[in-house]
Amino acid sequence: MRVLLTTWGSRGDVEPLAGLAVALREAGAQARVCAPPDEEFVELLARAGVESVPLGPPVRSVVVGKRPTAQDAFRLAPALVAARFDTLTPAAADCDVLLATGLMPAGARDVAEKLGIPYVLACFHTLGLPSRHSRPGARPGTPSPEGETDNRTLWKQDADRVDALYGDALNSHRAAIGLPPVSGVRDHVLTERPWLAADATLCPAQGMTDLDVVQTGAWLLPDERPLPEGLEAFLDAGEPPVYVGFGSMAAYAPDGIARTAVEAARAHGRRVVLARGWAELAPIDDAADCFAVGEVNQQALFRRVAAVVHHGGAGTTTAAARAGAPQAVVPLIADQPYWAARVAELGIGAAHDRRTPTADSLAAVLGSALSPVVRARAAVVAGTVRTDGAAVAAKLLIEEAGKGGTSVRT
């Protein structure tokens, strides 16, 4: 059995597919991953022993150096549609099922349709899933009228924005391979039964969307790498430090966030492990209380820190929760406000509001996260975070493959 997995997005979109690919291999299936050609993603998949195929432009080329504009989005969307038709068609030719995730994967279902194999859409949060109980997230395009409050109307307008971004390109490529046009790109991509690859404690699906969601649990990639010797020595030299990292938020990380975070940690007498990330965070001075790291085993590191200060990505939130590390979340874009709110609601950390943090405001949030009550609660919740999500999804995906192309749902 052969499975094609595909995504286009940040580390948080790629690593779960590596975890699923490993689980599929353990279940006796062969998995191939089509993902952005960023060097670190290629290395990640290679480390997991997963066959990879480059898809689309590097993500770094889009998000590093400037904040993407609406014009950028309207150029990127049709380019990604074309890349999916061009790349996924040969990559899926010998496969029995195709699973897509990441940035609106328009084109993936259509390739599966042409090849006559099942298609599954997976997501790592519920932000983009239509719901009568909540508003859609922001998306490039014509904004909804000011004062509009009806959620059904707002989600219809969200669908119109997706059509404006992807519709012409998608239907042009469908026509080129002999498929009829589709109306409503968003719902076509999502299907009526998307999969939610998120932990049920951290991101419960019930009541969050009108769709019939299949929640598998988070897809975790086991990481047995030792921590670097220098980091081990730093950790052993004193009390547990505070970890600070903003992942791929190069264009969105607040100016001076490294200084802000270091000063906030020092206000509590804490040392700092500073993750460089795409924002290239760096120590603010030569003091011995700060250690900078690059790529590192978060699963091992988070078990040894006093708290995790981060942007609220799904992957980092889950890794910290699983490790029992209290969290101080500074949400920036997309699903991050949801994760920040959920961390606070569960009592496993504290959330900064959407304004730019200062040393004082972040120190206050960090102080809450460092409290004994929060640490105790984080330890309890850690025991509820399931680690078998990838295995659950692998079993379901193998079952989908056995159904044939008719299992694609409209």
mmCIF file of C-alpha atoms in Angstrom:
data_model
loop_
_atom_site.group_PDB
_atom_site.id
_atom_site.type_symbol
_atom_site.label_atom_id
_atom_site.label_comp_id
_atom_site.label_asym_id
_atom_site.label_seq_id
_atom_site.Cartn_x
_atom_site.Cartn_y
_atom_site.Cartn_z
ATOM 1 C CA MET A 1 0.000 0.000 0.000
ATOM 2 C CA ARG A 2 1.300 3.448 -0.969
ATOM 3 C CA VAL A 3 0.153 6.757 0.476
ATOM 4 C CA LEU A 4 0.811 10.300 -0.719
ATOM 5 C CA LEU A 5 0.861 13.033 1.936
ATOM 6 C CA THR A 6 1.137 16.674 0.927
ATOM 7 C CA THR A 7 1.336 20.107 2.501
ATOM 8 C CA TRP A 8 2.592 23.620 1.921
ATOM 9 C CA GLY A 9 3.277 25.658 5.024
ATOM 10 C CA SER A 10 5.609 26.104 7.972
ATOM 11 C CA ARG A 11 7.398 23.556 10.171
ATOM 12 C CA GLY A 12 4.114 23.023 12.001
ATOM 13 C CA ASP A 13 2.539 21.820 8.742
ATOM 14 C CA VAL A 14 5.414 19.537 7.721
ATOM 15 C CA GLU A 15 6.486 17.774 10.918
ATOM 16 C CA PRO A 16 3.070 16.184 11.571
ATOM 17 C CA LEU A 17 3.192 14.590 8.124
ATOM 18 C CA ALA A 18 6.598 13.148 8.982
ATOM 19 C CA GLY A 19 5.051 11.693 12.132
ATOM 20 C CA LEU A 20 2.160 10.223 10.130
ATOM 21 C CA ALA A 21 4.545 8.820 7.524
ATOM 22 C CA VAL A 22 6.509 7.018 10.245
ATOM 23 C CA ALA A 23 3.276 5.591 11.688
ATOM 24 C CA LEU A 24 2.211 4.427 8.238
ATOM 25 C CA ARG A 25 5.558 2.685 7.782
ATOM 26 C CA GLU A 26 5.115 0.938 11.118
ATOM 27 C CA ALA A 27 1.650 -0.148 9.942
ATOM 28 C CA GLY A 28 3.119 -1.689 6.791
ATOM 29 C CA ALA A 29 2.355 1.096 4.284
ATOM 30 C CA GLN A 30 4.775 3.200 2.254
ATOM 31 C CA ALA A 31 4.391 6.977 2.486
ATOM 32 C CA ARG A 32 5.704 9.735 0.251
ATOM 33 C CA VAL A 33 5.530 13.406 1.294
ATOM 34 C CA CYS A 34 5.233 16.352 -1.091
ATOM 35 C CA ALA A 35 6.274 19.445 0.861
ATOM 36 C CA PRO A 36 8.014 22.805 0.424
ATOM 37 C CA PRO A 37 11.693 22.521 -0.567
ATOM 38 C CA ASP A 38 13.038 24.483 2.408
ATOM 39 C CA GLU A 39 16.301 22.882 3.514
ATOM 40 C CA GLU A 40 15.178 22.237 7.087
ATOM 41 C CA PHE A 41 12.020 20.453 5.893
ATOM 42 C CA VAL A 42 14.035 18.252 3.543
ATOM 43 C CA GLU A 43 16.401 17.409 6.415
ATOM 44 C CA LEU A 44 13.486 16.727 8.770
ATOM 45 C CA LEU A 45 11.894 14.242 6.378
ATOM 46 C CA ALA A 46 15.227 12.615 5.661
ATOM 47 C CA ARG A 47 15.889 12.201 9.395
ATOM 48 C CA ALA A 48 12.536 10.444 9.685
ATOM 49 C CA GLY A 49 13.452 8.180 6.768
ATOM 50 C CA VAL A 50 10.595 9.511 4.655
ATOM 51 C CA GLU A 51 10.689 9.889 0.879
ATOM 52 C CA SER A 52 10.070 13.519 -0.040
ATOM 53 C CA VAL A 53 9.200 15.396 -3.219
ATOM 54 C CA PRO A 54 9.587 19.208 -3.447
ATOM 55 C CA LEU A 55 6.345 21.135 -3.899
ATOM 56 C CA GLY A 56 6.066 24.830 -4.719
ATOM 57 C CA PRO A 57 8.422 27.616 -3.666
ATOM 58 C CA PRO A 58 10.324 27.579 -0.360
ATOM 59 C CA VAL A 59 8.185 28.972 2.439
ATOM 60 C CA ARG A 60 11.104 31.104 3.593
ATOM 61 C CA SER A 61 11.037 32.947 0.268
ATOM 62 C CA VAL A 62 7.482 34.058 1.020
ATOM 63 C CA VAL A 63 7.554 34.892 4.737
ATOM 64 C CA VAL A 64 11.112 36.010 5.519
ATOM 65 C CA GLY A 65 12.137 39.610 4.939
ATOM 66 C CA LYS A 66 8.676 41.178 4.748
ATOM 67 C CA ARG A 67 5.104 40.573 5.743
ATOM 68 C CA PRO A 68 3.181 38.988 2.847
ATOM 69 C CA THR A 69 0.601 41.329 1.349
ATOM 70 C CA ALA A 70 -2.787 40.608 -0.209
ATOM 71 C CA GLN A 71 -1.129 41.028 -3.598
ATOM 72 C CA ASP A 72 1.402 38.374 -2.636
ATOM 73 C CA ALA A 73 -1.443 36.039 -1.676
ATOM 74 C CA PHE A 74 -3.180 36.515 -5.012
ATOM 75 C CA ARG A 75 0.074 35.613 -6.789
ATOM 76 C CA LEU A 76 0.891 32.674 -4.533
ATOM 77 C CA ALA A 77 -2.537 30.997 -4.634
ATOM 78 C CA PRO A 78 -2.626 30.183 -8.390
ATOM 79 C CA ALA A 79 1.057 29.278 -8.311
ATOM 80 C CA LEU A 80 0.394 26.695 -5.608
ATOM 81 C CA VAL A 81 -2.583 25.304 -7.527
ATOM 82 C CA ALA A 82 -0.358 24.831 -10.568
ATOM 83 C CA ALA A 83 2.397 23.283 -8.456
ATOM 84 C CA ARG A 84 -0.034 20.753 -6.991
ATOM 85 C CA PHE A 85 -1.320 19.628 -10.372
ATOM 86 C CA ASP A 86 2.226 19.421 -11.755
ATOM 87 C CA THR A 87 3.803 17.722 -8.731
ATOM 88 C CA LEU A 88 1.083 15.590 -7.206
ATOM 89 C CA THR A 89 -0.041 13.979 -10.454
ATOM 90 C CA PRO A 90 3.181 11.995 -10.988
ATOM 91 C CA ALA A 91 3.847 11.642 -7.246
ATOM 92 C CA ALA A 92 0.442 10.035 -6.642
ATOM 93 C CA ALA A 93 0.399 7.896 -9.788
ATOM 94 C CA ASP A 94 1.329 4.717 -7.909
ATOM 95 C CA CYS A 95 -0.510 5.605 -4.678
ATOM 96 C CA ASP A 96 -3.716 4.256 -3.185
ATOM 97 C CA VAL A 97 -4.829 7.350 -1.259
ATOM 98 C CA LEU A 98 -3.935 11.057 -1.023
ATOM 99 C CA LEU A 99 -4.050 13.170 2.143
ATOM 100 C CA ALA A 100 -3.604 16.935 1.979
ATOM 101 C CA THR A 101 -3.143 19.621 4.594
ATOM 102 C CA GLY A 102 -1.505 23.022 4.988
ATOM 103 C CA LEU A 103 -2.392 26.257 3.211
ATOM 104 C CA MET A 104 -5.732 25.670 1.365
ATOM 105 C CA PRO A 105 -4.542 22.679 -0.724
ATOM 106 C CA ALA A 106 -6.676 23.430 -3.773
ATOM 107 C CA GLY A 107 -5.673 20.995 -6.515
ATOM 108 C CA ALA A 108 -4.947 17.975 -4.308
ATOM 109 C CA ARG A 109 -8.479 16.564 -4.331
ATOM 110 C CA ASP A 110 -8.655 17.150 -8.058
ATOM 111 C CA VAL A 111 -5.523 15.107 -8.729
ATOM 112 C CA ALA A 112 -6.977 12.310 -6.583
ATOM 113 C CA GLU A 113 -10.240 12.539 -8.536
ATOM 114 C CA LYS A 114 -8.424 12.232 -11.862
ATOM 115 C CA LEU A 115 -6.424 9.260 -10.617
ATOM 116 C CA GLY A 116 -9.475 7.610 -9.050
ATOM 117 C CA ILE A 117 -8.050 7.355 -5.527
ATOM 118 C CA PRO A 118 -9.528 8.479 -2.182
ATOM 119 C CA TYR A 119 -8.798 11.958 -0.869
ATOM 120 C CA VAL A 120 -8.658 13.142 2.748
ATOM 121 C CA LEU A 121 -8.329 16.723 3.986
ATOM 122 C CA ALA A 122 -6.649 17.139 7.367
ATOM 123 C CA CYS A 123 -6.185 20.218 9.532
ATOM 124 C CA PHE A 124 -4.382 20.990 12.786
ATOM 125 C CA HIS A 125 -7.043 23.299 14.246
ATOM 126 C CA THR A 126 -10.640 24.265 13.544
ATOM 127 C CA LEU A 127 -10.082 27.891 12.559
ATOM 128 C CA GLY A 128 -10.933 27.457 8.871
ATOM 129 C CA LEU A 129 -13.860 25.063 9.342
ATOM 130 C CA PRO A 130 -17.312 26.668 8.886
ATOM 131 C CA SER A 131 -19.274 27.072 12.109
ATOM 132 C CA ARG A 132 -22.545 28.737 12.982
ATOM 133 C CA HIS A 133 -21.035 29.502 16.404
ATOM 134 C CA SER A 134 -17.972 31.505 15.354
ATOM 135 C CA ARG A 135 -16.674 33.963 12.787
ATOM 136 C CA PRO A 136 -14.174 32.961 10.089
ATOM 137 C CA GLY A 137 -10.561 34.021 10.441
ATOM 138 C CA ALA A 138 -8.979 36.746 8.344
ATOM 139 C CA ARG A 139 -8.283 35.999 4.683
ATOM 140 C CA PRO A 140 -6.989 38.170 1.799
ATOM 141 C CA GLY A 141 -9.687 39.629 -0.399
ATOM 142 C CA THR A 142 -12.793 41.778 -0.132
ATOM 143 C CA PRO A 143 -13.560 42.221 3.582
ATOM 144 C CA SER A 144 -16.992 41.609 5.017
ATOM 145 C CA PRO A 145 -19.110 44.732 5.513
ATOM 146 C CA GLU A 146 -18.446 46.493 8.787
ATOM 147 C CA GLY A 147 -21.059 45.581 11.329
ATOM 148 C CA GLU A 148 -22.006 42.227 9.782
ATOM 149 C CA THR A 149 -22.640 39.796 12.641
ATOM 150 C CA ASP A 150 -24.481 36.835 11.118
ATOM 151 C CA ASN A 151 -21.997 33.963 11.106
ATOM 152 C CA ARG A 152 -23.655 32.175 8.184
ATOM 153 C CA THR A 153 -23.289 35.307 6.079
ATOM 154 C CA LEU A 154 -19.702 35.793 7.202
ATOM 155 C CA TRP A 155 -18.776 32.216 6.258
ATOM 156 C CA LYS A 156 -20.433 32.662 2.843
ATOM 157 C CA GLN A 157 -18.264 35.733 2.330
ATOM 158 C CA ASP A 158 -15.230 33.718 3.424
ATOM 159 C CA ALA A 159 -16.083 31.148 0.740
ATOM 160 C CA ASP A 160 -16.266 33.955 -1.812
ATOM 161 C CA ARG A 161 -12.781 35.092 -0.832
ATOM 162 C CA VAL A 162 -11.432 31.563 -1.318
ATOM 163 C CA ASP A 163 -13.056 31.438 -4.761
ATOM 164 C CA ALA A 164 -11.414 34.742 -5.668
ATOM 165 C CA LEU A 165 -8.015 33.407 -4.640
ATOM 166 C CA TYR A 166 -8.163 29.914 -6.127
ATOM 167 C CA GLY A 167 -11.263 29.472 -8.299
ATOM 168 C CA ASP A 168 -10.035 30.482 -11.746
ATOM 169 C CA ALA A 169 -6.737 28.624 -11.432
ATOM 170 C CA LEU A 170 -8.367 25.482 -10.066
ATOM 171 C CA ASN A 171 -11.040 25.248 -12.744
ATOM 172 C CA SER A 172 -8.559 26.058 -15.496
ATOM 173 C CA HIS A 173 -6.383 23.129 -14.448
ATOM 174 C CA ARG A 174 -9.390 20.860 -14.000
ATOM 175 C CA ALA A 175 -10.504 21.659 -17.552
ATOM 176 C CA ALA A 176 -7.006 20.861 -18.841
ATOM 177 C CA ILE A 177 -7.269 17.303 -17.490
ATOM 178 C CA GLY A 178 -10.873 16.775 -18.540
ATOM 179 C CA LEU A 179 -12.650 17.442 -15.258
ATOM 180 C CA PRO A 180 -15.748 19.639 -14.936
ATOM 181 C CA PRO A 181 -15.573 22.915 -12.996
ATOM 182 C CA VAL A 182 -16.358 23.109 -9.305
ATOM 183 C CA SER A 183 -18.183 25.870 -7.460
ATOM 184 C CA GLY A 184 -17.257 26.637 -3.896
ATOM 185 C CA VAL A 185 -13.539 25.883 -3.721
ATOM 186 C CA ARG A 186 -13.328 26.015 0.072
ATOM 187 C CA ASP A 187 -15.994 23.397 0.679
ATOM 188 C CA HIS A 188 -14.676 21.299 -2.211
ATOM 189 C CA VAL A 189 -11.237 21.225 -0.563
ATOM 190 C CA LEU A 190 -12.482 20.673 2.992
ATOM 191 C CA THR A 191 -15.061 17.949 2.164
ATOM 192 C CA GLU A 192 -17.893 17.268 4.590
ATOM 193 C CA ARG A 193 -15.679 15.024 6.757
ATOM 194 C CA PRO A 194 -12.252 16.560 7.343
ATOM 195 C CA TRP A 195 -9.775 15.073 9.803
ATOM 196 C CA LEU A 196 -8.577 17.053 12.797
ATOM 197 C CA ALA A 197 -5.005 16.149 13.766
ATOM 198 C CA ALA A 198 -5.095 17.816 17.169
ATOM 199 C CA ASP A 199 -5.295 16.537 20.716
ATOM 200 C CA ALA A 200 -8.853 16.393 22.008
ATOM 201 C CA THR A 201 -7.936 17.983 25.343
ATOM 202 C CA LEU A 202 -6.160 20.924 23.734
ATOM 203 C CA CYS A 203 -8.484 21.367 20.747
ATOM 204 C CA PRO A 204 -11.835 19.613 21.155
ATOM 205 C CA ALA A 205 -13.794 19.370 17.918
ATOM 206 C CA GLN A 206 -17.255 19.171 19.456
ATOM 207 C CA GLY A 207 -19.244 22.326 18.878
ATOM 208 C CA MET A 208 -16.436 24.006 16.930
ATOM 209 C CA THR A 209 -17.675 23.351 13.381
ATOM 210 C CA ASP A 210 -20.756 22.319 11.421
ATOM 211 C CA LEU A 211 -18.759 19.640 9.574
ATOM 212 C CA ASP A 212 -18.547 15.969 10.559
ATOM 213 C CA VAL A 213 -14.966 16.048 11.851
ATOM 214 C CA VAL A 214 -12.882 12.931 12.458
ATOM 215 C CA GLN A 215 -10.497 13.738 15.324
ATOM 216 C CA THR A 216 -7.433 11.515 15.293
ATOM 217 C CA GLY A 217 -5.232 13.250 17.855
ATOM 218 C CA ALA A 218 -2.003 15.100 17.100
ATOM 219 C CA TRP A 219 0.523 13.489 14.753
ATOM 220 C CA LEU A 220 3.738 13.432 16.751
ATOM 221 C CA LEU A 221 7.136 12.599 15.292
ATOM 222 C CA PRO A 222 9.221 10.703 17.879
ATOM 223 C CA ASP A 223 12.523 12.482 18.529
ATOM 224 C CA GLU A 224 15.341 10.583 20.187
ATOM 225 C CA ARG A 225 18.111 13.099 19.443
ATOM 226 C CA PRO A 226 20.293 14.063 22.394
ATOM 227 C CA LEU A 227 20.518 17.706 23.366
ATOM 228 C CA PRO A 228 23.751 19.467 22.309
ATOM 229 C CA GLU A 229 26.555 19.200 24.854
ATOM 230 C CA GLY A 230 26.668 22.952 25.395
ATOM 231 C CA LEU A 231 22.952 23.066 26.088
ATOM 232 C CA GLU A 232 23.179 20.103 28.458
ATOM 233 C CA ALA A 233 25.928 21.890 30.375
ATOM 234 C CA PHE A 234 23.858 25.088 30.516
ATOM 235 C CA LEU A 235 20.811 23.232 31.818
ATOM 236 C CA ASP A 236 22.892 21.451 34.458
ATOM 237 C CA ALA A 237 24.509 24.696 35.639
ATOM 238 C CA GLY A 238 21.488 26.141 37.425
ATOM 239 C CA GLU A 239 17.750 26.188 37.955
ATOM 240 C CA PRO A 240 15.494 25.357 34.993
ATOM 241 C CA PRO A 241 15.531 28.234 32.486
ATOM 242 C CA VAL A 242 12.730 29.781 30.472
ATOM 243 C CA TYR A 243 12.576 28.752 26.807
ATOM 244 C CA VAL A 244 11.814 31.527 24.314
ATOM 245 C CA GLY A 245 11.020 30.766 20.669
ATOM 246 C CA PHE A 246 8.855 32.179 17.896
ATOM 247 C CA GLY A 247 9.297 29.469 15.273
ATOM 248 C CA SER A 248 8.746 30.605 11.709
ATOM 249 C CA MET A 249 7.303 33.992 12.678
ATOM 250 C CA ALA A 250 10.080 35.914 10.935
ATOM 251 C CA ALA A 251 7.766 38.536 9.475
ATOM 252 C CA TYR A 252 5.438 38.808 12.447
ATOM 253 C CA ALA A 253 7.636 38.567 15.548
ATOM 254 C CA PRO A 254 7.500 41.922 17.390
ATOM 255 C CA ASP A 255 10.569 44.112 17.012
ATOM 256 C CA GLY A 256 12.975 43.525 19.851
ATOM 257 C CA ILE A 257 11.129 40.447 21.109
ATOM 258 C CA ALA A 258 14.400 38.790 22.150
ATOM 259 C CA ARG A 259 15.265 41.706 24.429
ATOM 260 C CA THR A 260 11.694 41.900 25.728
ATOM 261 C CA ALA A 261 11.609 38.191 26.569
ATOM 262 C CA VAL A 262 15.074 38.065 28.127
ATOM 263 C CA GLU A 263 14.305 41.062 30.319
ATOM 264 C CA ALA A 264 10.964 39.525 31.313
ATOM 265 C CA ALA A 265 12.686 36.281 32.329
ATOM 266 C CA ARG A 266 15.401 38.138 34.226
ATOM 267 C CA ALA A 267 12.714 40.005 36.145
ATOM 268 C CA HIS A 268 11.865 36.618 37.655
ATOM 269 C CA GLY A 269 15.490 35.638 38.188
ATOM 270 C CA ARG A 270 15.314 33.090 35.380
ATOM 271 C CA ARG A 271 17.912 32.101 32.829
ATOM 272 C CA VAL A 272 16.892 31.812 29.168
ATOM 273 C CA VAL A 273 17.231 29.289 26.347
ATOM 274 C CA LEU A 274 16.677 31.374 23.212
ATOM 275 C CA ALA A 275 15.620 29.562 20.025
ATOM 276 C CA ARG A 276 16.894 31.459 16.991
ATOM 277 C CA GLY A 277 14.146 30.342 14.598
ATOM 278 C CA TRP A 278 13.325 32.144 11.375
ATOM 279 C CA ALA A 279 13.178 35.435 13.264
ATOM 280 C CA GLU A 280 16.888 34.896 14.055
ATOM 281 C CA LEU A 281 16.546 35.736 17.731
ATOM 282 C CA ALA A 282 19.921 36.375 19.367
ATOM 283 C CA PRO A 283 21.225 37.062 22.894
ATOM 284 C CA ILE A 284 21.058 40.723 23.827
ATOM 285 C CA ASP A 285 24.393 40.745 25.652
ATOM 286 C CA ASP A 286 27.258 38.479 26.728
ATOM 287 C CA ALA A 287 25.751 37.497 30.067
ATOM 288 C CA ALA A 288 26.059 33.827 30.994
ATOM 289 C CA ASP A 289 22.349 33.501 31.776
ATOM 290 C CA CYS A 290 21.309 33.165 28.124
ATOM 291 C CA PHE A 291 21.994 30.271 25.741
ATOM 292 C CA ALA A 292 21.013 30.393 22.040
ATOM 293 C CA VAL A 293 20.048 27.244 20.154
ATOM 294 C CA GLY A 294 19.128 26.350 16.608
ATOM 295 C CA GLU A 295 17.353 23.147 15.619
ATOM 296 C CA VAL A 296 16.815 21.163 18.839
ATOM 297 C CA ASN A 297 14.795 18.287 20.260
ATOM 298 C CA GLN A 298 11.893 20.156 21.877
ATOM 299 C CA GLN A 299 10.469 16.972 23.333
ATOM 300 C CA ALA A 300 13.584 16.538 25.468
ATOM 301 C CA LEU A 301 14.197 20.234 26.135
ATOM 302 C CA PHE A 302 10.681 21.187 27.246
ATOM 303 C CA ARG A 303 10.784 18.621 30.034
ATOM 304 C CA ARG A 304 13.675 20.572 31.556
ATOM 305 C CA VAL A 305 12.498 24.178 31.410
ATOM 306 C CA ALA A 306 10.534 26.302 33.857
ATOM 307 C CA ALA A 307 8.218 27.671 31.154
ATOM 308 C CA VAL A 308 7.879 27.997 27.392
ATOM 309 C CA VAL A 309 7.388 31.484 25.929
ATOM 310 C CA HIS A 310 6.139 31.148 22.347
ATOM 311 C CA HIS A 311 3.824 32.409 19.613
ATOM 312 C CA GLY A 312 1.068 29.828 20.001
ATOM 313 C CA GLY A 313 1.655 27.537 17.054
ATOM 314 C CA ALA A 314 -0.208 24.226 17.231
ATOM 315 C CA GLY A 315 2.994 22.184 17.325
ATOM 316 C CA THR A 316 4.740 24.174 20.047
ATOM 317 C CA THR A 317 1.592 24.347 22.157
ATOM 318 C CA THR A 318 1.170 20.584 21.945
ATOM 319 C CA ALA A 319 4.844 19.856 22.623
ATOM 320 C CA ALA A 320 4.864 22.070 25.720
ATOM 321 C CA ALA A 321 1.566 20.632 26.984
ATOM 322 C CA ARG A 322 2.810 17.089 26.489
ATOM 323 C CA ALA A 323 5.997 17.919 28.430
ATOM 324 C CA GLY A 324 4.053 19.481 31.292
ATOM 325 C CA ALA A 325 5.804 22.817 30.785
ATOM 326 C CA PRO A 326 3.847 25.954 31.746
ATOM 327 C CA GLN A 327 3.296 28.273 28.776
ATOM 328 C CA ALA A 328 3.351 32.030 28.222
ATOM 329 C CA VAL A 329 1.804 32.604 24.808
ATOM 330 C CA VAL A 330 2.193 35.750 22.713
ATOM 331 C CA PRO A 331 -0.191 35.128 19.778
ATOM 332 C CA LEU A 332 0.525 36.877 16.502
ATOM 333 C CA ILE A 333 -1.594 35.559 13.591
ATOM 334 C CA ALA A 334 -3.974 32.873 12.308
ATOM 335 C CA ASP A 335 -4.841 30.133 14.829
ATOM 336 C CA GLN A 336 -2.436 31.419 17.486
ATOM 337 C CA PRO A 337 -5.039 33.441 19.455
ATOM 338 C CA TYR A 338 -7.091 30.253 19.769
ATOM 339 C CA TRP A 339 -4.174 28.296 21.224
ATOM 340 C CA ALA A 340 -3.319 31.168 23.579
ATOM 341 C CA ALA A 341 -6.890 31.299 24.855
ATOM 342 C CA ARG A 342 -7.037 27.530 25.210
ATOM 343 C CA VAL A 343 -3.793 27.439 27.219
ATOM 344 C CA ALA A 344 -5.252 30.011 29.612
ATOM 345 C CA GLU A 345 -8.631 28.252 29.768
ATOM 346 C CA LEU A 346 -6.992 24.941 30.675
ATOM 347 C CA GLY A 347 -4.890 26.648 33.344
ATOM 348 C CA ILE A 348 -1.616 25.359 31.854
ATOM 349 C CA GLY A 349 -0.235 28.817 31.179
ATOM 350 C CA ALA A 350 -1.127 32.420 30.504
ATOM 351 C CA ALA A 351 -1.821 34.457 27.380
ATOM 352 C CA HIS A 352 -0.582 37.892 26.428
ATOM 353 C CA ASP A 353 -3.107 40.112 24.718
ATOM 354 C CA ARG A 354 -2.704 41.060 21.061
ATOM 355 C CA ARG A 355 -0.760 44.270 21.700
ATOM 356 C CA THR A 356 3.005 44.340 21.316
ATOM 357 C CA PRO A 357 4.536 43.007 24.531
ATOM 358 C CA THR A 358 6.805 45.085 26.710
ATOM 359 C CA ALA A 359 9.237 43.656 29.224
ATOM 360 C CA ASP A 360 6.783 44.520 31.990
ATOM 361 C CA SER A 361 3.663 43.119 30.294
ATOM 362 C CA LEU A 362 5.427 39.898 29.292
ATOM 363 C CA ALA A 363 6.949 39.586 32.769
ATOM 364 C CA ALA A 364 3.428 39.716 34.205
ATOM 365 C CA VAL A 365 2.211 36.941 31.900
ATOM 366 C CA LEU A 366 5.338 34.890 32.574
ATOM 367 C CA GLY A 367 4.851 35.369 36.300
ATOM 368 C CA SER A 368 1.406 33.820 36.020
ATOM 369 C CA ALA A 369 2.781 30.899 34.038
ATOM 370 C CA LEU A 370 5.528 30.301 36.596
ATOM 371 C CA SER A 371 3.123 30.009 39.508
ATOM 372 C CA PRO A 372 3.040 26.672 41.395
ATOM 373 C CA VAL A 373 -0.669 26.292 40.637
ATOM 374 C CA VAL A 374 -0.076 26.507 36.886
ATOM 375 C CA ARG A 375 2.879 24.119 37.028
ATOM 376 C CA ALA A 376 0.792 21.594 38.926
ATOM 377 C CA ARG A 377 -2.060 21.947 36.446
ATOM 378 C CA ALA A 378 0.328 21.597 33.489
ATOM 379 C CA ALA A 379 1.600 18.333 34.944
ATOM 380 C CA VAL A 380 -1.947 17.007 35.230
ATOM 381 C CA VAL A 381 -2.919 17.989 31.683
ATOM 382 C CA ALA A 382 0.307 16.483 30.324
ATOM 383 C CA GLY A 383 -1.006 13.103 31.395
ATOM 384 C CA THR A 384 -4.109 13.539 29.227
ATOM 385 C CA VAL A 385 -2.303 14.427 25.979
ATOM 386 C CA ARG A 386 -2.448 11.332 23.802
ATOM 387 C CA THR A 387 0.564 10.205 21.822
ATOM 388 C CA ASP A 388 -1.131 7.738 19.463
ATOM 389 C CA GLY A 389 -2.718 10.229 17.043
ATOM 390 C CA ALA A 390 -0.448 9.318 14.137
ATOM 391 C CA ALA A 391 -1.100 5.605 14.652
ATOM 392 C CA VAL A 392 -4.866 6.250 14.746
ATOM 393 C CA ALA A 393 -4.654 8.280 11.523
ATOM 394 C CA ALA A 394 -2.467 5.673 9.817
ATOM 395 C CA LYS A 395 -5.029 2.958 10.504
ATOM 396 C CA LEU A 396 -7.877 5.138 9.225
ATOM 397 C CA LEU A 397 -5.915 6.138 6.133
ATOM 398 C CA ILE A 398 -5.186 2.528 5.250
ATOM 399 C CA GLU A 399 -8.900 1.828 5.632
ATOM 400 C CA GLU A 400 -9.706 4.780 3.329
ATOM 401 C CA ALA A 401 -7.323 3.416 0.715
ATOM 402 C CA GLY A 402 -9.208 0.136 0.771
ATOM 403 C CA LYS A 403 -12.474 1.869 -0.127
ATOM 404 C CA GLY A 404 -11.264 3.116 -3.509
ATOM 405 C CA GLY A 405 -11.992 6.464 -5.133
ATOM 406 C CA THR A 406 -15.656 6.447 -4.137
ATOM 407 C CA SER A 407 -14.688 7.326 -0.568
ATOM 408 C CA VAL A 408 -14.035 10.938 -1.535
ATOM 409 C CA ARG A 409 -16.899 12.902 0.021
ATOM 410 C CA THR A 410 -18.514 16.015 -1.418
#
